[in-house]
N, CA, C and O of each residue as an XYZ file, in Angstrom:
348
protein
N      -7.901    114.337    134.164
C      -6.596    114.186    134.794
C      -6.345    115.290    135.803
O      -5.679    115.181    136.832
N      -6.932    116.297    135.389
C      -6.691    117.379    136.563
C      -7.598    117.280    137.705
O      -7.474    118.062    138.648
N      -8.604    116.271    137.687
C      -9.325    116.260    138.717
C      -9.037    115.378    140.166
O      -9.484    115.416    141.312
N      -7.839    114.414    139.286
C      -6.943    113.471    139.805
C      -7.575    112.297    139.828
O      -7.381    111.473    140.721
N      -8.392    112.118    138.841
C      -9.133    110.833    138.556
C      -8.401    110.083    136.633
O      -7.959    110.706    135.667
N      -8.605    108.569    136.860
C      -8.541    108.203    135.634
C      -9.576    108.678    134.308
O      -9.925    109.791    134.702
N      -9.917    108.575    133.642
C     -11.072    108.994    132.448
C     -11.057    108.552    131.185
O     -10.061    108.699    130.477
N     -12.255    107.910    130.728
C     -11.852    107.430    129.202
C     -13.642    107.721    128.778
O     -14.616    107.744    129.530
N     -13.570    107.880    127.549
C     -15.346    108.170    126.873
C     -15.685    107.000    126.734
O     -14.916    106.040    126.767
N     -17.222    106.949    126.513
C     -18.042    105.548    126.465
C     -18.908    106.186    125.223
O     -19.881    106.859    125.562
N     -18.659    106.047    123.878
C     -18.853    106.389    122.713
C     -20.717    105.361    122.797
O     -21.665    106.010    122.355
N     -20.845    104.767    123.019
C     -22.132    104.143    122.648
C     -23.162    104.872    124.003
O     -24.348    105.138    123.807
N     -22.595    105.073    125.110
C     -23.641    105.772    126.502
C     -23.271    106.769    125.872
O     -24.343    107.367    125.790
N     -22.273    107.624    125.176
C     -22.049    109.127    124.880
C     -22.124    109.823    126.329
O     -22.982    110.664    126.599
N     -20.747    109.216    127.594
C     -20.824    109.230    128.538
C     -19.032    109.402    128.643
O     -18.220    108.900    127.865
N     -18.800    110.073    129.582
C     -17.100    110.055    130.238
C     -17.148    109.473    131.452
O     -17.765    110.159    132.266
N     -16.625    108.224    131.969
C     -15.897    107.685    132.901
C     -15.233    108.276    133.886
O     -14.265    108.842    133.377
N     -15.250    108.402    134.791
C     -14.428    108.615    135.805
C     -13.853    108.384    136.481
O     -14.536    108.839    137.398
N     -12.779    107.883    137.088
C     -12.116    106.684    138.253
C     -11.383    107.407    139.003
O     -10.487    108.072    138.481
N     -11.570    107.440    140.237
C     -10.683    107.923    140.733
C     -10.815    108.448    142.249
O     -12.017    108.670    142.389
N     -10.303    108.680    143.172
C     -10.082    108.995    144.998
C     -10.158    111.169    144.805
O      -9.325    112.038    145.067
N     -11.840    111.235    144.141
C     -12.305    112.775    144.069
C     -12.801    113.044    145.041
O     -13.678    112.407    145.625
N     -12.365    113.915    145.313
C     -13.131    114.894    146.569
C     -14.377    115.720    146.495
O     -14.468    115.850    145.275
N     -15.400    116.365    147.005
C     -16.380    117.097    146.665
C     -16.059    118.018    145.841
O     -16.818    117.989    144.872
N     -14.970    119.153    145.747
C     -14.681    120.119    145.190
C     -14.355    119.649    143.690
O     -14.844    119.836    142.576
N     -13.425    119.040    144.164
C     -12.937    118.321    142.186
C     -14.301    117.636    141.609
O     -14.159    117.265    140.444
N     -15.502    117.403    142.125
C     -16.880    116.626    141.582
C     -17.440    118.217    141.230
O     -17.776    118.456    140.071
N     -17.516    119.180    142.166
C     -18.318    120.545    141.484
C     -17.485    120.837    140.363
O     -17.970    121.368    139.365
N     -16.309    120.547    140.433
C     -15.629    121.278    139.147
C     -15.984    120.480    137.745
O     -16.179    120.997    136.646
N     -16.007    119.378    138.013
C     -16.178    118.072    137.002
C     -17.739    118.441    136.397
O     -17.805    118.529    135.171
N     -18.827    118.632    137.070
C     -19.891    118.885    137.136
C     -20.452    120.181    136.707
O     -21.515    120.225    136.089
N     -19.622    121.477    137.080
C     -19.830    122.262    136.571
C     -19.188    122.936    134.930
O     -19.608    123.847    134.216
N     -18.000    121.989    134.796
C     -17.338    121.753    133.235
C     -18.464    121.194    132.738
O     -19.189    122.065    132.256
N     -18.976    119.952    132.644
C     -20.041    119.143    132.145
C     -21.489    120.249    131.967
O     -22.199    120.074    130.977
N     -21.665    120.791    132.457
C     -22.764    121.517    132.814
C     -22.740    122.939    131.765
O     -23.530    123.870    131.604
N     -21.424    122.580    131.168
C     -21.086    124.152    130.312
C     -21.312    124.027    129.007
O     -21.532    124.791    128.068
N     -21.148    122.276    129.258
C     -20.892    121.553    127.764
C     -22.482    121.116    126.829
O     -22.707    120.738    125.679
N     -23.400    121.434    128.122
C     -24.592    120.573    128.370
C     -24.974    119.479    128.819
O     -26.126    119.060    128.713
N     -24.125    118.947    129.324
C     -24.109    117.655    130.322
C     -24.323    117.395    131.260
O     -24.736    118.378    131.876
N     -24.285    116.422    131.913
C     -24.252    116.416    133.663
C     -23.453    115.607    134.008
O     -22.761    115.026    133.173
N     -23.320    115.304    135.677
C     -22.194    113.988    136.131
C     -23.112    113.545    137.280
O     -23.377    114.229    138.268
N     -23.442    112.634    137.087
C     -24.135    111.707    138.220
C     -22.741    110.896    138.639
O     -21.837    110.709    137.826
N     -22.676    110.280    140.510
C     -22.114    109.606    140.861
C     -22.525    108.345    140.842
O     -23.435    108.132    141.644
N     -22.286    107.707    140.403
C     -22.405    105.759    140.409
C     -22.088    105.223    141.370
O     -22.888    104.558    142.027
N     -20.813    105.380    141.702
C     -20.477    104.705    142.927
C     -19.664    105.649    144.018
O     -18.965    106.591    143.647
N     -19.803    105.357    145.133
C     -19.067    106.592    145.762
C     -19.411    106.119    147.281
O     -20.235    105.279    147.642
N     -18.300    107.121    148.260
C     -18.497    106.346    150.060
C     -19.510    107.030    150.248
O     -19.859    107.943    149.500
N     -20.211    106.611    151.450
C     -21.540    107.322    151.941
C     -21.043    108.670    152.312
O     -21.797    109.571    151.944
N     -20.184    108.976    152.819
C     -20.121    110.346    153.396
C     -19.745    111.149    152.150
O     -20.166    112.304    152.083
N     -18.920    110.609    151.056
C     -19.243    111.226    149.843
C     -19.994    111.453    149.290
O     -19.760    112.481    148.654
N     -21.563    110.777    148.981
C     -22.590    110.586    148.976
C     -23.433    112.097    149.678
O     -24.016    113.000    149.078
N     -23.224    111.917    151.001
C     -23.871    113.022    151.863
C     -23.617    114.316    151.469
O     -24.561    115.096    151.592
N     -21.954    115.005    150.756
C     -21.641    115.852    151.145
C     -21.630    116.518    149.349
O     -21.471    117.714    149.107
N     -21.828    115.476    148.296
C     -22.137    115.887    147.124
C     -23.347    115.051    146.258
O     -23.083    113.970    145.730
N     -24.455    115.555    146.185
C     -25.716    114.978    145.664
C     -25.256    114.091    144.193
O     -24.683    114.594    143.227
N     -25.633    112.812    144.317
C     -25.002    111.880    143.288
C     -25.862    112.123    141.881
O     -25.534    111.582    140.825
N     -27.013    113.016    142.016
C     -28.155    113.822    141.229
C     -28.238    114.849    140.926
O     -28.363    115.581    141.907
N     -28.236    115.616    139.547
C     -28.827    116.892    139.031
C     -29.838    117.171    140.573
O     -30.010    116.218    141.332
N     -30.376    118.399    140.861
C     -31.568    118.309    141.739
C     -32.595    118.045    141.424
O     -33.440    117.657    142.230
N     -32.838    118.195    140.023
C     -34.042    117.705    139.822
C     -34.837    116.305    139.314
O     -35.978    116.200    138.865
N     -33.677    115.129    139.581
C     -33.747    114.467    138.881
C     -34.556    113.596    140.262
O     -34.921    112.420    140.258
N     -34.682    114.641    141.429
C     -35.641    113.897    142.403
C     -36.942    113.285    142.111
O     -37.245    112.158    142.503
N     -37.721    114.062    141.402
C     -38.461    114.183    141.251
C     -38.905    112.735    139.925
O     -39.865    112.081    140.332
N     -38.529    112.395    138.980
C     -38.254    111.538    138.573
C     -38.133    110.188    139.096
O     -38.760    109.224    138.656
N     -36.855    110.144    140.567
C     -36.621    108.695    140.720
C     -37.878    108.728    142.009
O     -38.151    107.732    142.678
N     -38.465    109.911    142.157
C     -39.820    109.345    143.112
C     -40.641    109.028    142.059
O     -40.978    107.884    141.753
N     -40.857    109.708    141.686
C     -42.162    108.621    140.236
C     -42.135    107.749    139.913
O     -43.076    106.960    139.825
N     -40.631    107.539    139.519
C     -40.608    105.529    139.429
C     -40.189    104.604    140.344
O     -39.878    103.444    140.074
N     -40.178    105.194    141.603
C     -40.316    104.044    143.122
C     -42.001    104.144    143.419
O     -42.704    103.319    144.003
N     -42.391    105.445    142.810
C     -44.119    105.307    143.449
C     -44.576    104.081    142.467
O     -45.310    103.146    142.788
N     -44.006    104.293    141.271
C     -44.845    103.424    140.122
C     -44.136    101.431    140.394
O     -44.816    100.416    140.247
N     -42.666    101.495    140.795
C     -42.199    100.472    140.449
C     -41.608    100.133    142.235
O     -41.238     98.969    142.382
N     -41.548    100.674    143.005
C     -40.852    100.165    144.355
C     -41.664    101.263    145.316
O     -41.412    102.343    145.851
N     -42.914    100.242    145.203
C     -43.719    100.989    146.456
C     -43.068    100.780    147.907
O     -42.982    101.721    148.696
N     -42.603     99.450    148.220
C     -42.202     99.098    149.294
C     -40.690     99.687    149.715
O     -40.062     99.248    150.678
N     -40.220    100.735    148.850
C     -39.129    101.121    148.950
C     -37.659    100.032    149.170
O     -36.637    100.252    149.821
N     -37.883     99.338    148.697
C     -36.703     98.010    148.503
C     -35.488     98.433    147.995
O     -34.431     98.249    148.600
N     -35.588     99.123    146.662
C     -34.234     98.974    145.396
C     -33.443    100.287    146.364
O     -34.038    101.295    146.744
N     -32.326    100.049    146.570
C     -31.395    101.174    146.799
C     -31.231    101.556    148.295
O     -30.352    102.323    148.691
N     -32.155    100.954    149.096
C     -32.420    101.211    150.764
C     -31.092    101.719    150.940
O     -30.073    101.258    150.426
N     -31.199    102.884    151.846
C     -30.263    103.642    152.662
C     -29.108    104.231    151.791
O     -28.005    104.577    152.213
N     -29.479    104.276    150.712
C     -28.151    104.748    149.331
C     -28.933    106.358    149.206
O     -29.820    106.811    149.929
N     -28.284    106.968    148.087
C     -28.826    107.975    147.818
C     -30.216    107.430    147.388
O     -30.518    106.269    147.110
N     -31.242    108.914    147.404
C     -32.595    109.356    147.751
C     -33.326    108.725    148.451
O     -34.536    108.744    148.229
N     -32.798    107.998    149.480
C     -33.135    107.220    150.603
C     -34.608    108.437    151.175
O     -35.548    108.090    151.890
N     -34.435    109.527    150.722
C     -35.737    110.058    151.725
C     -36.894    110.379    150.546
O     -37.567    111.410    150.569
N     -37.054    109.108    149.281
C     -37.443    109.843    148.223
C     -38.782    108.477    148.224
O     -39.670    108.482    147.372
């Protein structure tokens, strides 16, 4: 609520929800709470320039979604021009 987003838990993902018109700063804060807790916050959905200006990924989780486009989307198809578009 202080982030100025809606929020409710997802007890079976063991995941918190987020809804809401966040800005980059309120996502580091969200992210870096989560991060205290042992968690993380990936973005799901979000505008491209939101996208650009806060990584919708841990950093290292690059490394990962290239392994499974090398293994499963050679032709680079799933996700074109979304985040890790350079992955």
């Amino acid at each position: 609520e202080g982030a100025g987003g809606r929020a409710w838990g997802h007890l079976a993902a063991g995941a918190v929800i987020v809804h809401g018109d966040l800005g980059t700063d309120a996502l580091r804060r969200l992210r870096a709470a989560a991060e205290e807790r042992g968690g993380f916050l990936q973005l799901e959905h979000a505008p491209a320039a939101l996208r650009r200006e806060f990584a919708p990924a841990e950093p290292g989780d690059g490394d990962l979604v290239r392994a499974l486009r090398d293994r499963f989307d050679l032709k680079r198809t799933i996700n074109r021009g979304r985040w890790g578009a350079g992955l």
